PDB file of C-alpha atoms in Angstrom:
ATOM      1  CA  MET A   1     160.793 189.295  85.419  1.00 66.00           C
ATOM      2  CA  SER A   2     159.499 191.576  83.056  1.00 73.00           C
ATOM      3  CA  MET A   3     155.808 190.960  81.902  1.00 73.00           C
ATOM      4  CA  SER A   4     156.380 189.815  78.374  1.00 76.00           C
ATOM      5  CA  ALA A   5     158.529 186.828  80.262  1.00 68.00           C
ATOM      6  CA  ALA A   6     155.418 186.583  82.641  1.00 68.00           C
ATOM      7  CA  ARG A   7     153.375 186.814  79.990  1.00 70.00           C
ATOM      8  CA  TRP A   8     155.250 183.750  78.163  1.00 66.00           C
ATOM      9  CA  ARG A   9     155.129 181.824  81.015  1.00 67.00           C
ATOM     10  CA  ALA A  10     151.286 181.960  82.368  1.00 67.00           C
ATOM     11  CA  ARG A  11     150.189 180.736  78.284  1.00 66.00           C
ATOM     12  CA  ARG A  12     152.636 177.844  78.953  1.00 64.00           C
ATOM     13  CA  SER A  13     150.681 176.970  82.200  1.00 65.00           C
ATOM     14  CA  ARG A  14     154.158 177.457  83.583  1.00 68.00           C
ATOM     15  CA  ILE A  15     152.504 180.399  86.780  1.00 66.00           C
ATOM     16  CA  ALA A  16     150.227 178.691  88.870  1.00 70.00           C
ATOM     17  CA  ARG A  17     148.205 181.022  90.865  1.00 67.00           C
ATOM     18  CA  PRO A  18     147.394 178.813  94.673  1.00 70.00           C
ATOM     19  CA  GLN A  19     146.067 182.184  96.145  1.00 69.00           C
ATOM     20  CA  ARG A  20     145.637 185.525  95.171  1.00 69.00           C
ATOM     21  CA  GLY A  21     148.682 187.804  94.692  1.00 68.00           C
ATOM     22  CA  LEU A  22     150.681 184.389  95.141  1.00 70.00           C
ATOM     23  CA  TYR A  23     152.115 182.617  91.836  1.00 71.00           C
ATOM     24  CA  LEU A  24     153.841 179.312  91.596  1.00 72.00           C
ATOM     25  CA  LEU A  25     156.714 179.422  88.905  1.00 71.00           C
ATOM     26  CA  GLY A  26     157.270 175.092  87.564  1.00 71.00           C
ATOM     27  CA  ASP A  27     156.261 173.034  84.397  1.00 68.00           C
ATOM     28  CA  THR A  28     153.782 170.869  86.655  1.00 72.00           C
ATOM     29  CA  PRO A  29     150.992 171.725  88.840  1.00 77.00           C
ATOM     30  CA  PRO A  30     151.464 172.294  92.337  1.00 79.00           C
ATOM     31  CA  ASP A  31     151.601 169.328  95.203  1.00 87.00           C
ATOM     32  CA  LEU A  32     150.623 169.368  98.522  1.00 92.00           C
ATOM     33  CA  GLU A  33     153.485 170.933 100.131  1.00 92.00           C
ATOM     34  CA  ASP A  34     153.547 173.395  97.572  1.00 89.00           C
ATOM     35  CA  LEU A  35     149.909 174.473  98.386  1.00 91.00           C
ATOM     36  CA  ALA A  36     151.237 174.559 102.091  1.00 95.00           C
ATOM     37  CA  ARG A  37     154.046 177.165 101.357  1.00 92.00           C
ATOM     38  CA  ALA A  38     151.097 178.868  99.785  1.00 90.00           C
ATOM     39  CA  ALA A  39     149.056 178.911 102.186  1.00 93.00           C
ATOM     40  CA  LEU A  40     151.607 179.809 105.415  1.00 94.00           C
ATOM     41  CA  ALA A  41     153.012 182.728 102.622  1.00 90.00           C
ATOM     42  CA  VAL A  42     149.391 184.356 103.073  1.00 89.00           C
ATOM     43  CA  ALA A  43     149.154 183.499 107.010  1.00 90.00           C
ATOM     44  CA  PRO A  44     149.767 185.421 109.853  1.00 89.00           C
ATOM     45  CA  PRO A  45     153.484 185.099 111.419  1.00 87.00           C
ATOM     46  CA  HIS A  46     152.765 182.199 113.900  1.00 91.00           C
ATOM     47  CA  ALA A  47     150.532 180.257 111.926  1.00 95.00           C
ATOM     48  CA  VAL A  48     151.374 176.158 111.251  1.00 97.00           C
ATOM     49  CA  ILE A  49     150.356 174.063 109.167  1.00 97.00           C
ATOM     50  CA  GLY A  50     148.244 171.319 110.761  1.00 97.00           C
ATOM     51  CA  PHE A  51     145.407 168.239 110.807  1.00 98.00           C
ATOM     52  CA  HIS A  52     145.232 166.440 107.260  1.00 98.00           C
ATOM     53  CA  THR A  53     147.392 168.935 105.552  1.00 98.00           C
ATOM     54  CA  ALA A  54     150.090 168.123 108.421  1.00 98.00           C
ATOM     55  CA  ALA A  55     149.656 164.661 108.614  1.00 98.00           C
ATOM     56  CA  ALA A  56     150.082 164.122 104.775  1.00 97.00           C
ATOM     57  CA  LEU A  57     153.193 166.188 104.651  1.00 97.00           C
ATOM     58  CA  LEU A  58     154.376 163.923 107.923  1.00 97.00           C
ATOM     59  CA  GLY A  59     153.733 160.493 106.292  1.00 96.00           C
ATOM     60  CA  PHE A  60     150.439 159.180 107.962  1.00 97.00           C
ATOM     61  CA  GLY A  61     147.655 161.315 105.731  1.00 95.00           C
ATOM     62  CA  VAL A  62     145.211 158.166 106.162  1.00 94.00           C
ATOM     63  CA  VAL A  63     142.145 160.769 105.812  1.00 94.00           C
ATOM     64  CA  ALA A  64     142.238 163.235 102.693  1.00 91.00           C
ATOM     65  CA  ALA A  65     140.938 166.827 102.619  1.00 91.00           C
ATOM     66  CA  ASP A  66     140.592 169.175  99.796  1.00 91.00           C
ATOM     67  CA  THR A  67     141.597 171.918 101.344  1.00 95.00           C
ATOM     68  CA  VAL A  68     145.090 173.006 102.902  1.00 96.00           C
ATOM     69  CA  HIS A  69     144.138 173.416 106.514  1.00 97.00           C
ATOM     70  CA  VAL A  70     146.522 175.923 108.814  1.00 97.00           C
ATOM     71  CA  VAL A  71     146.466 176.270 112.867  1.00 96.00           C
ATOM     72  CA  VAL A  72     146.501 179.749 114.125  1.00 95.00           C
ATOM     73  CA  PRO A  73     146.840 180.678 117.731  1.00 94.00           C
ATOM     74  CA  ALA A  74     143.314 181.412 119.377  1.00 91.00           C
ATOM     75  CA  GLY A  75     141.721 185.280 118.658  1.00 87.00           C
ATOM     76  CA  GLN A  76     144.503 185.685 116.013  1.00 85.00           C
ATOM     77  CA  ALA A  77     142.382 187.330 112.668  1.00 80.00           C
ATOM     78  CA  PHE A  78     143.386 184.967 109.013  1.00 84.00           C
ATOM     79  CA  PRO A  79     140.914 186.246 106.435  1.00 78.00           C
ATOM     80  CA  GLN A  80     138.618 184.020 104.562  1.00 84.00           C
ATOM     81  CA  ARG A  81     140.904 182.555 102.053  1.00 86.00           C
ATOM     82  CA  ARG A  82     139.901 179.953  98.630  1.00 87.00           C
ATOM     83  CA  GLY A  83     141.541 176.260  99.803  1.00 90.00           C
ATOM     84  CA  ILE A  84     142.317 176.624 103.296  1.00 93.00           C
ATOM     85  CA  THR A  85     140.682 175.564 106.050  1.00 95.00           C
ATOM     86  CA  VAL A  86     141.419 177.668 109.682  1.00 94.00           C
ATOM     87  CA  HIS A  87     141.284 176.174 113.176  1.00 95.00           C
ATOM     88  CA  GLN A  88     142.237 178.561 116.240  1.00 94.00           C
ATOM     89  CA  SER A  89     144.071 176.502 118.725  1.00 94.00           C
ATOM     90  CA  VAL A  90     143.926 177.331 122.379  1.00 94.00           C
ATOM     91  CA  VAL A  91     146.708 175.023 123.242  1.00 95.00           C
ATOM     92  CA  PRO A  92     150.018 176.360 122.510  1.00 92.00           C
ATOM     93  CA  ILE A  93     151.632 175.394 119.541  1.00 93.00           C
ATOM     94  CA  ALA A  94     155.036 174.422 118.990  1.00 93.00           C
ATOM     95  CA  PRO A  95     156.126 174.611 115.421  1.00 92.00           C
ATOM     96  CA  PHE A  96     157.646 171.340 113.483  1.00 96.00           C
ATOM     97  CA  ALA A  97     159.418 171.887 110.346  1.00 96.00           C
ATOM     98  CA  VAL A  98     158.350 169.606 107.481  1.00 96.00           C
ATOM     99  CA  ARG A  99     161.113 169.927 104.631  1.00 94.00           C
ATOM    100  CA  GLY A 100     161.215 173.561 105.869  1.00 94.00           C
ATOM    101  CA  VAL A 101     157.559 173.809 106.041  1.00 96.00           C
ATOM    102  CA  ARG A 102     155.853 174.636 109.228  1.00 97.00           C
ATOM    103  CA  CYS A 103     153.561 172.359 110.927  1.00 98.00           C
ATOM    104  CA  THR A 104     152.050 170.950 114.309  1.00 98.00           C
ATOM    105  CA  THR A 105     154.676 168.481 115.611  1.00 98.00           C
ATOM    106  CA  PRO A 106     153.328 164.933 114.910  1.00 98.00           C
ATOM    107  CA  ALA A 107     151.610 163.825 118.092  1.00 98.00           C
ATOM    108  CA  ARG A 108     149.411 167.103 117.725  1.00 98.00           C
ATOM    109  CA  THR A 109     148.717 166.646 114.391  1.00 98.00           C
ATOM    110  CA  ALA A 110     147.856 163.027 115.632  1.00 98.00           C
ATOM    111  CA  ILE A 111     145.526 164.073 118.445  1.00 98.00           C
ATOM    112  CA  ASP A 112     143.738 166.945 116.800  1.00 98.00           C
ATOM    113  CA  LEU A 113     142.696 164.466 113.995  1.00 98.00           C
ATOM    114  CA  ALA A 114     142.109 162.015 116.521  1.00 98.00           C
ATOM    115  CA  ARG A 115     139.681 164.222 118.593  1.00 98.00           C
ATOM    116  CA  ILE A 116     137.335 165.511 115.093  1.00 97.00           C
ATOM    117  CA  LEU A 117     137.179 162.024 112.914  1.00 98.00           C
ATOM    118  CA  ALA A 118     135.077 159.580 113.097  1.00 97.00           C
ATOM    119  CA  ARG A 119     136.232 156.762 115.722  1.00 98.00           C
ATOM    120  CA  PRO A 120     137.466 154.317 113.402  1.00 97.00           C
ATOM    121  CA  ASP A 121     139.277 156.617 110.932  1.00 98.00           C
ATOM    122  CA  ALA A 122     141.024 158.254 114.479  1.00 98.00           C
ATOM    123  CA  LEU A 123     142.197 154.973 115.815  1.00 98.00           C
ATOM    124  CA  ALA A 124     143.387 154.518 111.847  1.00 98.00           C
ATOM    125  CA  VAL A 125     145.468 157.795 112.183  1.00 98.00           C
ATOM    126  CA  LEU A 126     147.100 157.502 115.481  1.00 98.00           C
ATOM    127  CA  ASP A 127     147.784 153.807 114.317  1.00 98.00           C
ATOM    128  CA  ALA A 128     149.765 155.225 111.076  1.00 98.00           C
ATOM    129  CA  ALA A 129     151.453 157.897 112.963  1.00 98.00           C
ATOM    130  CA  LEU A 130     152.967 155.312 115.423  1.00 98.00           C
ATOM    131  CA  ALA A 131     154.102 153.766 112.227  1.00 97.00           C
ATOM    132  CA  SER A 132     155.808 156.268 110.969  1.00 97.00           C
ATOM    133  CA  ASN A 133     158.224 156.533 113.446  1.00 97.00           C
ATOM    134  CA  THR A 134     157.286 160.314 113.548  1.00 97.00           C
ATOM    135  CA  CYS A 135     155.873 159.662 117.123  1.00 97.00           C
ATOM    136  CA  THR A 136     155.996 157.343 119.989  1.00 98.00           C
ATOM    137  CA  PRO A 137     153.367 155.981 122.283  1.00 98.00           C
ATOM    138  CA  THR A 138     154.148 158.295 125.087  1.00 98.00           C
ATOM    139  CA  GLU A 139     154.497 161.348 123.304  1.00 98.00           C
ATOM    140  CA  LEU A 140     150.861 160.537 122.031  1.00 98.00           C
ATOM    141  CA  ALA A 141     149.596 160.180 125.844  1.00 98.00           C
ATOM    142  CA  ASP A 142     151.103 163.195 127.077  1.00 97.00           C
ATOM    143  CA  GLU A 143     149.943 165.671 123.795  1.00 97.00           C
ATOM    144  CA  VAL A 144     146.281 163.961 124.597  1.00 97.00           C
ATOM    145  CA  GLY A 145     146.540 165.189 127.915  1.00 96.00           C
ATOM    146  CA  ARG A 146     146.820 168.776 127.072  1.00 96.00           C
ATOM    147  CA  HIS A 147     143.455 168.706 125.449  1.00 97.00           C
ATOM    148  CA  ARG A 148     141.246 167.511 128.233  1.00 94.00           C
ATOM    149  CA  ARG A 149     138.982 170.574 127.903  1.00 89.00           C
ATOM    150  CA  LEU A 150     138.347 171.053 124.108  1.00 95.00           C
ATOM    151  CA  LYS A 151     135.780 168.463 122.132  1.00 95.00           C
ATOM    152  CA  GLY A 152     136.807 165.081 121.375  1.00 97.00           C
ATOM    153  CA  PHE A 153     139.147 164.853 123.731  1.00 97.00           C
ATOM    154  CA  ARG A 154     137.869 162.019 125.432  1.00 97.00           C
ATOM    155  CA  GLN A 155     137.629 159.612 122.169  1.00 98.00           C
ATOM    156  CA  ALA A 156     140.820 160.490 121.697  1.00 98.00           C
ATOM    157  CA  SER A 157     141.955 159.460 125.070  1.00 98.00           C
ATOM    158  CA  ALA A 158     140.239 156.672 125.047  1.00 98.00           C
ATOM    159  CA  LEU A 159     141.784 155.606 121.461  1.00 98.00           C
ATOM    160  CA  VAL A 160     145.303 156.353 122.221  1.00 98.00           C
ATOM    161  CA  PRO A 161     146.181 152.862 124.788  1.00 97.00           C
ATOM    162  CA  LEU A 162     144.461 151.220 121.605  1.00 98.00           C
ATOM    163  CA  ALA A 163     147.067 152.559 118.703  1.00 98.00           C
ATOM    164  CA  ASP A 164     149.239 150.284 117.347  1.00 98.00           C
ATOM    165  CA  GLY A 165     152.011 150.678 115.131  1.00 97.00           C
ATOM    166  CA  ARG A 166     152.217 147.483 113.554  1.00 97.00           C
ATOM    167  CA  ALA A 167     148.545 147.849 111.366  1.00 96.00           C
ATOM    168  CA  GLU A 168     149.308 148.005 107.936  1.00 94.00           C
ATOM    169  CA  CYS A 169     146.324 150.170 106.424  1.00 94.00           C
ATOM    170  CA  ALA A 170     143.063 151.848 107.795  1.00 96.00           C
ATOM    171  CA  GLN A 171     141.096 149.009 107.303  1.00 96.00           C
ATOM    172  CA  GLU A 172     142.691 146.421 109.228  1.00 96.00           C
ATOM    173  CA  THR A 173     142.563 149.081 111.702  1.00 98.00           C
ATOM    174  CA  HIS A 174     138.492 149.127 111.472  1.00 98.00           C
ATOM    175  CA  LEU A 175     138.626 145.558 111.750  1.00 98.00           C
ATOM    176  CA  ARG A 176     140.605 145.082 114.423  1.00 98.00           C
ATOM    177  CA  LEU A 177     138.652 148.135 116.214  1.00 98.00           C
ATOM    178  CA  ILE A 178     135.386 145.873 115.950  1.00 98.00           C
ATOM    179  CA  LEU A 179     137.115 143.013 117.174  1.00 98.00           C
ATOM    180  CA  ARG A 180     138.343 145.658 120.420  1.00 97.00           C
ATOM    181  CA  ASP A 181     133.964 146.794 120.822  1.00 97.00           C
ATOM    182  CA  ALA A 182     132.952 143.120 120.674  1.00 98.00           C
ATOM    183  CA  ARG A 183     135.554 142.514 123.841  1.00 97.00           C
ATOM    184  CA  ILE A 184     137.737 140.340 121.814  1.00 97.00           C
ATOM    185  CA  SER A 185     141.257 141.627 122.058  1.00 96.00           C
ATOM    186  CA  SER A 186     143.381 138.131 121.497  1.00 96.00           C
ATOM    187  CA  LEU A 187     143.910 139.300 117.888  1.00 97.00           C
ATOM    188  CA  VAL A 188     146.667 141.682 117.435  1.00 97.00           C
ATOM    189  CA  PRO A 189     148.288 143.131 113.881  1.00 97.00           C
ATOM    190  CA  GLN A 190     150.815 141.513 111.562  1.00 96.00           C
ATOM    191  CA  VAL A 191     151.489 138.312 113.294  1.00 96.00           C
ATOM    192  CA  PRO A 192     154.813 136.901 111.645  1.00 95.00           C
ATOM    193  CA  VAL A 193     154.351 132.832 110.270  1.00 94.00           C
ATOM    194  CA  LEU A 194     157.762 131.224 110.402  1.00 90.00           C
ATOM    195  CA  ASP A 195     159.181 128.487 108.549  1.00 87.00           C
ATOM    196  CA  ARG A 196     161.214 125.769 110.230  1.00 87.00           C
ATOM    197  CA  TYR A 197     164.264 127.452 110.044  1.00 91.00           C
ATOM    198  CA  GLY A 198     162.890 130.477 111.894  1.00 89.00           C
ATOM    199  CA  ARG A 199     162.262 133.195 108.909  1.00 92.00           C
ATOM    200  CA  THR A 200     159.258 134.949 108.558  1.00 92.00           C
ATOM    201  CA  LEU A 201     157.441 133.667 105.877  1.00 91.00           C
ATOM    202  CA  TYR A 202     153.752 135.139 105.864  1.00 92.00           C
ATOM    203  CA  ARG A 203     152.548 137.836 108.234  1.00 94.00           C
ATOM    204  CA  LEU A 204     149.159 137.750 109.157  1.00 96.00           C
ATOM    205  CA  ASP A 205     146.639 140.817 109.201  1.00 96.00           C
ATOM    206  CA  LEU A 206     145.086 140.235 113.046  1.00 98.00           C
ATOM    207  CA  ALA A 207     145.726 136.889 114.662  1.00 97.00           C
ATOM    208  CA  ASP A 208     145.723 135.714 117.935  1.00 97.00           C
ATOM    209  CA  GLU A 209     149.093 133.329 117.669  1.00 95.00           C
ATOM    210  CA  ARG A 210     147.766 131.062 120.128  1.00 95.00           C
ATOM    211  CA  LEU A 211     144.655 129.473 118.942  1.00 96.00           C
ATOM    212  CA  ARG A 212     145.834 129.797 115.310  1.00 96.00           C
ATOM    213  CA  VAL A 213     142.524 132.213 114.251  1.00 97.00           C
ATOM    214  CA  ALA A 214     143.416 135.072 112.274  1.00 97.00           C
ATOM    215  CA  ALA A 215     140.972 137.590 110.787  1.00 97.00           C
ATOM    216  CA  GLU A 216     142.498 139.168 106.721  1.00 95.00           C
ATOM    217  CA  TYR A 217     141.174 142.112 104.864  1.00 94.00           C
ATOM    218  CA  ASP A 218     140.450 140.787 101.864  1.00 88.00           C
ATOM    219  CA  GLY A 219     140.964 144.439  99.366  1.00 77.00           C
ATOM    220  CA  ALA A 220     141.034 144.761  96.042  1.00 60.00           C
ATOM    221  CA  SER A 221     144.736 144.121  95.866  1.00 53.00           C
ATOM    222  CA  HIS A 222     143.911 140.763  95.865  1.00 51.00           C
ATOM    223  CA  LEU A 223     141.442 140.561  93.016  1.00 57.00           C
ATOM    224  CA  ASP A 224     144.210 139.470  89.996  1.00 66.00           C
ATOM    225  CA  ARG A 225     144.874 136.823  88.844  1.00 66.00           C
ATOM    226  CA  GLU A 226     148.813 136.470  90.061  1.00 72.00           C
ATOM    227  CA  ARG A 227     147.740 137.377  93.113  1.00 71.00           C
ATOM    228  CA  MET A 228     144.632 135.108  93.808  1.00 72.00           C
ATOM    229  CA  ARG A 229     147.299 132.090  92.963  1.00 77.00           C
ATOM    230  CA  SER A 230     149.529 133.436  95.788  1.00 76.00           C
ATOM    231  CA  ASP A 231     146.961 133.852  98.529  1.00 79.00           C
ATOM    232  CA  ARG A 232     145.698 130.073  97.625  1.00 82.00           C
ATOM    233  CA  ALA A 233     149.283 128.480  98.219  1.00 86.00           C
ATOM    234  CA  ARG A 234     149.398 130.740 101.657  1.00 87.00           C
ATOM    235  CA  HIS A 235     145.988 129.753 102.965  1.00 87.00           C
ATOM    236  CA  ASN A 236     146.698 126.067 101.827  1.00 90.00           C
ATOM    237  CA  TYR A 237     150.435 126.155 103.543  1.00 90.00           C
ATOM    238  CA  LEU A 238     148.476 127.660 106.698  1.00 93.00           C
ATOM    239  CA  ALA A 239     145.518 125.594 106.843  1.00 90.00           C
ATOM    240  CA  THR A 240     148.067 122.225 106.862  1.00 89.00           C
ATOM    241  CA  ARG A 241     149.242 123.948 110.128  1.00 90.00           C
ATOM    242  CA  ASN A 242     145.908 124.611 112.008  1.00 92.00           C
ATOM    243  CA  TRP A 243     145.033 128.406 110.938  1.00 95.00           C
ATOM    244  CA  ARG A 244     141.787 129.151 111.447  1.00 96.00           C
ATOM    245  CA  LEU A 245     141.476 131.672 108.744  1.00 95.00           C
ATOM    246  CA  ARG A 246     138.085 133.826 108.432  1.00 96.00           C
ATOM    247  CA  TYR A 247     138.713 136.841 105.435  1.00 95.00           C
ATOM    248  CA  PHE A 248     136.448 140.105 104.979  1.00 96.00           C
ATOM    249  CA  THR A 249     135.985 142.438 102.333  1.00 95.00           C
ATOM    250  CA  ASP A 250     134.733 146.795 103.111  1.00 94.00           C
ATOM    251  CA  VAL A 251     130.870 145.329 102.715  1.00 96.00           C
ATOM    252  CA  ASP A 252     131.590 143.191 106.078  1.00 97.00           C
ATOM    253  CA  ILE A 253     133.606 145.742 107.985  1.00 97.00           C
ATOM    254  CA  TYR A 254     131.342 148.864 106.877  1.00 96.00           C
ATOM    255  CA  ARG A 255     128.219 146.851 106.821  1.00 96.00           C
ATOM    256  CA  ARG A 256     128.137 143.868 108.706  1.00 97.00           C
ATOM    257  CA  PRO A 257     130.611 144.509 111.444  1.00 97.00           C
ATOM    258  CA  ASP A 258     128.283 141.805 113.355  1.00 98.00           C
ATOM    259  CA  TYR A 259     128.784 139.250 111.005  1.00 98.00           C
ATOM    260  CA  VAL A 260     132.628 139.895 111.281  1.00 98.00           C
ATOM    261  CA  VAL A 261     132.139 139.392 115.775  1.00 98.00           C
ATOM    262  CA  ARG A 262     130.203 136.100 115.078  1.00 98.00           C
ATOM    263  CA  THR A 263     132.750 134.726 112.329  1.00 98.00           C
ATOM    264  CA  ILE A 264     135.454 135.478 114.916  1.00 98.00           C
ATOM    265  CA  ARG A 265     133.775 133.946 117.767  1.00 98.00           C
ATOM    266  CA  ALA A 266     132.734 131.396 115.985  1.00 97.00           C
ATOM    267  CA  ALA A 267     136.568 130.230 115.170  1.00 97.00           C
ATOM    268  CA  LEU A 268     137.919 131.302 118.688  1.00 97.00           C
ATOM    269  CA  ALA A 269     134.788 128.589 120.019  1.00 96.00           C
ATOM    270  CA  ASP A 270     135.912 125.843 117.502  1.00 95.00           C
ATOM    271  CA  ALA A 271     139.881 125.917 118.360  1.00 95.00           C
ATOM    272  CA  LEU A 272     139.313 126.025 122.059  1.00 93.00           C
ATOM    273  CA  ARG A 273     137.174 123.056 122.278  1.00 91.00           C
ATOM    274  CA  ASP A 274     139.827 121.470 119.828  1.00 87.00           C
ATOM    275  CA  GLY A 275     142.486 122.470 121.674  1.00 74.00           C
ATOM    276  CA  THR A 276     140.480 120.928 125.342  1.00 57.00           C
ATOM    277  CA  ARG A 277     140.128 117.357 123.238  1.00 49.00           C
TER     278      ARG A 277
END
């Protein structure tokens, strides 16, 4: 375009400069996909989008990041640029296209993050990767074996067998991990409660169906009045069917994990006693 046309667009905020020497046309700010394309445009030929950015593009972006993450083969030079975090990889890179953007494969993306994130978030990423249907447990297990000599391999390899695509949010995963670490493994994610016609009436975040003990995460969505009415009706219905429901907030999960364990252990013990009478 002519210089005058460029100035006209710039004055009306219709040109964005995500990287030095690179410009995007449009009436809205660039989104993550735009920024990923821009990063690849200034990257070496074999670079791909990876880690947090690839996870977001693939549909399991559990942990946000302030920069675009790019993966390049080990030893390949990449000048430092604003808004781009570069990872050099000794593991061979197999590009995977997401709407035309070159990314690491879904399984590779999940394992890369499972190696570097804090343990609860690492499992949440693995759960979300399975829930997105972009990879399978077998693919995760195969992929983690390729990272055997890398930092974080032990954490990732220990978490892969625990990953469960039924989990619906990170907090549910974190709650499940607290219980698993306490050797309480009978509560599984998203257990359906059926009506007399066999239709799913409710779903429980984590539940032991045999003993009818459930652990529920109470998030911000439970605070509005309409949701509270619905939750109380649900609680009353389940209580009349001998379900022991225990509710936990983010304070319990992140500051009082021992309280979570004690509460669920007590509920399981009560259920066992009642069942043997």
